[in-house]
C-alpha cells in the first residue's frame, strides 16, 4: 500500500455525533500535521506601532473563517472515534458559528504604557539598525499572548471542544500587539502568514480577492511523495527510524553532557551582516563565488563557528536543516492559493570538528551542497515517502534528529524567504498613529516586529532566522549556550566597527 493510498480525504459524516454535534463538517488532520511533536502550543506576536481597531479586526477574523475551506481553521480538534485515545485527530467545524461554539477565542486588553515599558516589550529588543542588539535570557513569553480560558495544551483543545485559534489584542499607548495562540497541528509559518494576508484583504474590503485554502481535505505532501515512489530503493533513514527504540529499550550510549541553553533574540544591522562576505573572500580570495552567497547563509555559518568555539572540546555538529516544501516543489510554489498545512522537511548535515573550527567558507559550502542535493525532486519525494511512511507505521520519527555518535545536534530554521520585508498591512483598521513619523521605518498600519514562541521539542540547540522586516536589521532567535551567544555578539560587534 502506498503513502498516497493511505491518505484519502476524510468525508463529511453527518451521522457521527461527537460531543453532541453530529452536524459538524469534518476535515482530516494530515499525517505530518498530526504527529506528536506538532501538538505543542505556540504563540505568535505581531506588533504594529499604531493603534488598531480591535472590533474591526475581530469582525474580519470571523469573516475569513467563513470563506470556503478557510472554515477548517474555525474547527475543533477531535480524536477519531475508531482509534484509541491519542492515536489520530480530525477537525470538526460547526455549520454555523455561535456564541457557544465560536470560530475562535478572543480577548482584548489595554495597557496604559508604551510597549517598550511593558514587561514583554522590555524583554524584546526593538531596534538594531545601527548596532547589534542581544536580549537577555528570555523568560516565558507565552503568558503575554494568553487570556483566561485560552487552551494551554492539545488535551485542552480536544477535551474542551475549544477552537483551534485564540486571538488576543493588546493596546499600548503607542502600539498594538496581535497575539495568536495555536497548535502547530494547525499550520506552519507560511500558512499563518497566508492567513494574515487573507485578514488584510477582508479588512480592505477585497474579500473577493481572498485566495482559496488549498489541500484542506487532501494531503499534498502525500501526493508529492507518490510522484517518484516506484523504483526507489528502501531509504536508509526509514530503516533507522524503524529500528529506533525508545524508553527502556534504548541502549545506553555515552554522550558528552549537553550545555545549559539560553533562549535569546538578536538583531544584526544589515550593513554588518553584508560584511560577512568580506570575511569569506579574505579566507580564499574567491570573490566571484562568495558574491553568490546570501547574508543569511553566511550568518548560519557564523553561528555554527561560534558554537564550535564555545565548546570546551572539539565536537562534530549534526545540523538539522528545516526546509519548506513550498519553496522547492514547483507544484506547491506555483499554486494559486494557500496551503496552511505543515510542509517541513529535515535535511541533515553533519560537520566534522575540523570543519566547524575552521573558517566560515567550508561551513557555508557544506550547507549549500547539503541543501542543494536534498532539494532535487526525487530526493524530496524519497524523504517525504520515508517520513510519512514512518508516521503511518507509528514509528518514532524523532530518530531523524538523533545520532549514533557524540555529535552536537543543532536545529536550523531559516525563515528569511517568508519574513524578509514582511508584508502585513492592517492599515484599514488604524484608529490613530502610534510611533511618530520621524522615528519609524514602516508605513502606517504595517507590522514592525514579530516573534514566535515555541517550547523546544527536542533536547538540542536551535536557531530560527527571521530576516529583515523593514530592510534595516536581520533578526534571529534561538537556544544556544551562553558562551556561544557571547562570542556571536563579540564577533558581530567587531565586524560592525
XYZ file of C-alpha atoms in Angstrom:
497
model
C 0.000 0.000 0.000
C 1.409 3.390 -0.963
C 1.527 6.522 1.148
C -0.956 8.255 -1.142
C -3.464 5.423 -0.887
C -3.252 5.604 2.881
C -4.190 9.262 2.883
C -7.558 9.645 1.253
C -9.574 12.777 2.107
C -11.901 12.377 5.046
C -15.515 12.539 4.010
C -18.140 14.534 5.841
C -20.127 12.145 8.013
C -23.195 13.836 9.452
C -24.360 10.678 11.207
C -21.396 10.580 13.535
C -22.143 12.654 16.666
C -19.136 13.995 18.551
C -19.908 15.608 21.884
C -23.477 16.021 20.692
C -22.570 17.930 17.475
C -23.477 15.437 14.779
C -23.922 18.026 12.024
C -20.316 19.269 12.070
C -18.334 19.239 8.845
C -15.283 17.022 9.263
C -11.836 17.692 7.827
C -8.791 15.432 8.095
C -5.640 16.237 10.026
C -2.867 15.348 7.604
C -0.137 12.935 8.681
C 2.637 15.466 9.279
C 0.221 17.872 10.987
C -0.914 15.206 13.418
C 2.463 13.991 14.684
C 3.049 14.260 18.409
C 5.771 16.885 18.044
C 3.229 19.203 16.365
C 0.960 19.078 19.422
C 2.915 21.902 21.057
C 1.041 25.143 21.728
C 2.680 28.206 20.205
C 2.097 31.946 20.354
C 2.934 34.368 17.556
C 3.237 38.091 18.234
C 2.728 40.741 15.556
C 3.455 44.258 16.775
C 2.080 47.298 14.985
C 3.411 50.697 16.013
C -0.069 52.182 15.619
C -3.396 51.786 17.426
C -5.696 49.373 15.573
C -9.451 48.857 15.951
C -9.803 45.532 17.766
C -13.511 45.199 16.966
C -12.891 45.680 13.270
C -10.150 43.039 13.349
C -12.401 40.630 15.267
C -15.139 41.007 12.654
C -12.659 40.438 9.834
C -11.254 37.318 11.535
C -14.769 35.913 11.778
C -15.405 36.603 8.112
C -12.177 34.930 6.951
C -13.174 31.770 8.818
C -16.496 31.706 6.945
C -14.928 31.680 3.475
C -14.652 28.333 1.678
C -12.207 25.888 3.199
C -10.763 28.597 5.440
C -13.578 27.320 7.666
C -11.291 24.407 8.559
C -9.344 26.784 10.823
C -12.544 27.571 12.729
C -12.984 23.934 13.694
C -12.093 21.874 16.735
C -9.636 19.015 17.069
C -11.303 15.734 17.968
C -9.936 12.254 18.474
C -11.099 9.865 15.776
C -13.702 7.621 17.391
C -12.401 4.469 15.732
C -8.951 4.867 17.270
C -7.807 4.711 20.854
C -7.141 7.976 22.667
C -4.302 9.996 21.174
C -3.759 7.929 18.023
C -5.495 10.121 15.492
C -7.132 13.533 15.130
C -9.621 15.165 12.832
C -11.204 18.616 12.730
C -14.906 19.276 13.354
C -16.268 22.574 12.049
C -19.668 23.889 13.173
C -22.053 24.502 10.279
C -22.793 27.834 11.945
C -20.606 29.604 14.487
C -22.481 30.567 17.646
C -21.719 32.221 20.967
C -21.453 28.739 22.464
C -19.208 27.481 19.650
C -17.412 30.487 18.146
C -14.875 30.370 15.330
C -12.106 31.392 17.734
C -11.390 32.605 21.244
C -10.874 36.351 21.556
C -9.633 38.728 24.223
C -8.837 42.434 24.333
C -6.692 44.285 26.849
C -5.492 47.847 27.331
C -2.144 48.702 28.941
C -1.627 52.372 29.911
C 2.047 52.427 28.932
C 4.318 52.404 25.918
C 5.158 48.964 24.539
C 8.830 49.317 25.477
C 7.802 49.991 29.094
C 5.738 46.800 29.329
C 7.371 43.604 30.720
C 7.031 41.935 27.307
C 8.438 44.863 25.364
C 11.229 45.210 27.899
C 12.475 41.719 27.057
C 12.430 42.114 23.283
C 14.929 44.442 21.605
C 13.161 46.632 19.062
C 15.981 48.406 17.277
C 19.083 47.014 15.615
C 19.571 49.275 12.618
C 22.794 50.824 13.943
C 24.259 48.245 16.336
C 23.899 44.598 17.299
C 21.122 44.145 19.859
C 21.104 40.993 22.004
C 18.339 40.314 24.503
C 18.879 38.883 27.943
C 17.855 35.277 28.561
C 14.157 35.366 27.671
C 11.573 34.313 30.210
C 8.240 32.669 29.497
C 6.617 34.953 26.931
C 3.585 32.848 26.034
C 1.639 34.230 29.004
C 1.507 37.647 27.317
C -0.469 36.165 24.442
C -2.840 34.219 26.676
C -6.102 35.196 28.312
C -8.351 33.331 30.760
C -9.956 30.383 29.002
C -7.350 30.062 26.268
C -6.176 26.446 25.809
C -2.684 25.633 27.070
C -2.300 22.086 25.756
C -3.555 19.861 22.977
C -5.589 17.988 25.589
C -7.315 21.296 26.405
C -8.181 21.776 22.749
C -9.601 18.277 22.353
C -11.332 17.767 25.695
C -12.973 21.202 25.892
C -14.240 21.352 22.298
C -12.160 24.537 22.077
C -11.484 26.467 18.854
C -8.066 25.898 17.269
C -7.252 29.593 17.264
C -7.187 32.134 20.080
C -6.504 35.822 19.449
C -5.570 38.474 21.975
C -5.231 42.123 21.004
C -3.460 44.451 23.416
C -3.471 48.231 23.105
C -0.489 50.205 24.368
C -0.282 53.967 24.199
C 1.927 53.749 21.109
C 1.317 50.270 19.657
C -0.987 47.300 19.139
C 0.021 43.688 19.750
C -1.854 40.914 17.952
C -1.082 37.570 19.611
C -2.292 34.267 18.193
C -2.273 31.069 20.247
C -2.419 27.852 18.235
C -1.244 24.293 17.993
C 1.463 23.545 15.439
C -1.021 20.980 14.059
C -2.983 23.921 12.626
C -0.325 25.394 10.339
C 3.310 26.282 9.843
C 4.730 29.804 9.487
C 3.861 30.057 5.809
C 0.285 29.016 6.492
C -0.014 31.548 9.317
C 1.274 34.359 7.094
C -1.159 33.316 4.364
C -3.974 33.660 6.884
C -2.764 37.141 7.838
C -2.855 38.171 4.170
C -6.445 36.923 3.947
C -7.273 39.010 7.029
C -5.704 42.039 5.372
C -7.811 41.596 2.225
C -11.057 41.324 4.208
C -10.189 44.452 6.205
C -9.520 46.274 2.931
C -12.958 45.330 1.584
C -11.401 42.999 -1.010
C -12.990 39.764 0.149
C -13.361 38.563 -3.442
C -9.541 38.520 -3.692
C -9.009 36.187 -0.722
C -7.139 33.192 -2.175
C -8.646 29.759 -1.594
C -7.251 27.476 1.065
C -5.747 24.518 -0.773
C -5.323 20.959 0.436
C -7.900 21.211 3.197
C -9.156 17.677 2.523
C -6.254 16.145 0.604
C -2.645 15.850 1.729
C -0.422 17.406 -0.933
C 2.713 16.043 0.719
C 1.431 12.516 0.183
C 0.814 13.327 -3.476
C 4.343 14.686 -3.884
C 5.728 11.616 -2.120
C 3.982 9.360 -4.622
C 5.402 11.054 -7.714
C 8.731 9.196 -7.599
C 7.811 6.260 -5.420
C 8.300 3.451 -7.907
C 11.824 2.177 -8.349
C 13.291 3.893 -5.321
C 15.441 1.814 -3.036
C 14.469 1.457 0.592
C 15.551 4.581 2.404
C 18.308 4.275 4.983
C 16.501 6.784 7.198
C 13.395 4.599 7.279
C 15.492 1.678 8.461
C 16.966 3.945 11.121
C 13.551 5.019 12.363
C 12.094 1.516 12.244
C 14.957 0.232 14.363
C 14.871 3.206 16.730
C 13.977 2.086 20.230
C 12.511 4.301 22.894
C 12.392 4.431 26.660
C 13.928 1.455 28.465
C 14.610 -0.309 25.159
C 17.296 2.188 24.148
C 20.830 1.080 24.612
C 22.947 3.302 26.794
C 25.186 5.458 24.611
C 27.848 7.601 26.201
C 27.381 11.214 25.198
C 29.044 14.372 26.320
C 26.858 16.381 28.714
C 24.757 18.988 26.933
C 25.456 22.597 27.963
C 22.707 24.675 29.531
C 20.906 26.553 26.776
C 19.663 30.141 26.889
C 16.862 31.412 24.676
C 17.684 34.837 23.292
C 16.813 37.169 20.447
C 19.443 39.023 18.458
C 19.169 41.765 15.853
C 22.009 42.465 13.426
C 22.236 45.581 11.228
C 22.048 44.561 7.573
C 25.183 46.572 6.828
C 27.053 44.453 9.387
C 25.628 41.201 8.048
C 26.649 42.040 4.492
C 30.264 42.389 5.660
C 30.369 38.636 6.244
C 31.124 38.349 2.537
C 34.358 40.249 3.072
C 35.382 37.676 5.702
C 34.944 34.680 3.420
C 36.537 36.479 0.489
C 39.545 37.173 2.710
C 39.763 33.446 3.505
C 40.382 32.280 -0.066
C 40.115 35.298 -2.377
C 37.298 33.784 -4.466
C 35.128 36.882 -4.778
C 33.024 35.546 -7.680
C 31.871 32.517 -5.680
C 31.135 34.315 -2.437
C 29.110 37.055 -4.101
C 26.535 34.342 -4.904
C 26.040 33.583 -1.199
C 23.298 35.408 0.660
C 23.942 37.045 4.060
C 21.640 34.580 5.833
C 23.675 31.625 4.507
C 26.885 33.119 5.852
C 25.195 34.076 9.111
C 24.249 30.444 9.801
C 27.888 29.519 9.180
C 28.965 32.213 11.642
C 26.627 30.849 14.331
C 27.976 27.323 13.835
C 31.534 28.630 14.097
C 30.779 30.320 17.437
C 29.083 27.186 18.790
C 32.251 25.260 17.980
C 34.427 27.913 19.609
C 32.270 27.790 22.744
C 32.641 24.028 23.166
C 35.345 23.034 25.689
C 36.273 20.057 23.487
C 36.071 19.698 19.682
C 32.835 18.020 18.581
C 31.056 17.289 15.357
C 27.837 19.226 14.828
C 24.811 17.453 13.413
C 22.914 20.239 11.647
C 19.225 19.508 11.101
C 18.073 21.952 8.421
C 14.330 22.583 8.322
C 13.239 23.130 4.728
C 9.801 24.124 3.469
C 8.440 22.074 0.589
C 6.537 25.122 -0.705
C 9.815 26.712 -1.729
C 11.290 23.742 -3.591
C 8.377 21.787 -5.112
C 7.099 23.540 -8.277
C 3.520 22.275 -7.936
C 3.380 23.869 -4.473
C 5.321 27.069 -5.112
C 3.231 27.905 -8.198
C -0.121 27.062 -6.635
C -2.809 29.745 -6.840
C -3.952 29.607 -3.267
C -2.692 28.987 0.248
C -1.601 25.691 1.748
C -1.751 26.085 5.515
C -0.609 22.551 6.377
C 2.851 21.848 7.760
C 5.249 21.245 4.876
C 8.603 20.996 6.590
C 11.371 18.586 5.657
C 14.592 17.785 7.501
C 17.924 17.855 5.682
C 20.728 16.602 7.968
C 24.282 17.839 7.501
C 26.986 16.532 9.788
C 30.107 18.695 10.088
C 33.401 17.417 11.470
C 35.284 19.239 14.251
C 37.883 20.336 11.694
C 35.195 21.994 9.572
C 33.356 23.737 12.408
C 36.598 25.004 13.941
C 37.835 26.396 10.622
C 36.749 29.339 8.514
C 33.237 30.352 7.527
C 33.702 29.269 3.933
C 33.800 25.470 4.352
C 30.740 25.560 6.634
C 28.731 27.633 4.149
C 29.833 25.481 1.199
C 28.868 22.293 3.025
C 25.462 23.706 3.905
C 24.705 24.807 0.346
C 25.794 21.437 -1.039
C 23.640 19.605 1.503
C 20.516 21.630 0.826
C 21.063 21.668 -2.928
C 21.457 17.904 -3.036
C 18.468 17.325 -0.810
C 16.082 19.520 -2.792
C 16.091 17.603 -6.060
C 12.566 16.445 -6.839
C 13.490 12.765 -6.477
C 15.180 13.294 -3.121
C 12.280 15.365 -1.807
C 9.837 12.630 -2.793
C 12.055 9.991 -1.223
C 12.325 11.941 2.018
C 8.578 12.519 2.183
C 7.844 8.882 1.409
C 10.160 7.850 4.219
C 8.856 10.332 6.748
C 5.152 9.903 6.015
C 5.558 6.145 5.853
C 7.213 6.148 9.257
C 4.404 8.257 10.714
C 1.798 5.941 9.220
C 3.643 2.940 10.669
C 3.651 4.550 14.104
C 7.432 4.617 14.488
C 9.405 7.289 16.292
C 10.199 9.998 13.731
C 12.373 11.836 16.244
C 15.048 9.324 15.238
C 15.750 11.691 12.352
C 17.206 14.131 14.853
C 19.298 11.578 16.709
C 22.820 10.452 16.029
C 24.709 7.328 16.966
C 27.834 9.261 17.874
C 28.700 12.217 20.064
C 27.797 14.923 17.551
C 26.093 18.007 18.993
C 22.643 18.422 17.376
C 21.582 21.838 16.046
C 18.115 22.526 14.615
C 18.182 25.281 11.967
C 15.047 27.013 10.675
C 15.725 29.743 8.121
C 12.515 31.733 7.567
C 14.141 34.609 5.687
C 12.259 33.910 2.450
C 8.973 34.251 4.336
C 9.751 37.182 6.639
C 12.128 39.468 4.711
C 10.334 42.784 4.203
C 7.300 41.342 5.973
C 4.213 42.491 4.084
C 1.333 42.556 6.563
C -0.727 45.716 6.226
C -3.726 46.263 8.519
C -3.884 49.993 7.839
C -7.624 49.754 7.170
C -8.067 49.159 10.913
C -5.894 52.055 12.142
C -7.566 54.271 14.742
C -4.598 56.572 15.226
C -0.874 56.703 14.602
C 1.367 55.374 17.352
C 5.065 55.953 16.726
C 5.928 59.304 15.208
C 6.898 59.674 11.568
C 10.370 60.953 12.446
C 11.490 57.682 14.051
C 9.510 54.933 12.336
C 10.792 52.889 9.386
C 7.468 51.409 8.264
C 4.208 52.583 6.748
C 1.112 53.293 8.821
C -0.677 50.120 9.944
C 2.063 47.676 8.968
C 3.899 45.170 11.147
C 7.149 46.493 12.563
C 8.116 43.472 14.666
C 7.161 39.827 15.067
C 8.175 36.978 17.326
C 7.225 33.341 17.766
C 7.333 31.333 20.968
C 7.627 27.566 20.906
C 8.822 25.159 23.516
C 11.844 23.250 22.277
C 10.503 19.835 21.214
C 13.982 18.341 21.232
C 16.832 18.474 23.701
C 19.089 20.348 21.314
C 20.386 23.726 20.289
C 18.269 25.565 17.748
C 18.252 28.793 15.765
C 15.474 30.463 13.774
C 16.413 33.249 11.378
C 13.554 35.693 10.826
C 15.056 38.017 8.252
C 14.748 41.795 7.971
C 11.179 43.059 8.350
C 11.913 46.566 7.111
C 15.314 46.021 5.486
C 17.344 47.602 8.311
C 18.209 44.593 10.507
C 18.090 40.803 10.448
C 16.599 39.008 13.452
C 17.362 35.586 14.869
C 16.175 33.808 17.982
C 17.353 30.526 19.356
C 18.611 28.424 22.215
C 22.395 28.275 22.489
C 24.982 28.005 25.269
C 25.649 31.345 26.960
C 29.258 31.354 25.744
C 28.150 30.922 22.122
C 25.869 33.963 22.444
C 28.751 35.995 23.899
C 31.116 35.007 21.088
C 28.467 35.735 18.474
C 27.905 39.247 19.787
C 31.645 39.918 20.093
C 32.295 38.783 16.522
C 29.417 40.816 15.106
C 30.423 43.905 17.087
C 33.949 43.662 15.668
C 32.524 43.212 12.185
C 30.379 46.323 12.563
C 33.252 48.611 13.550
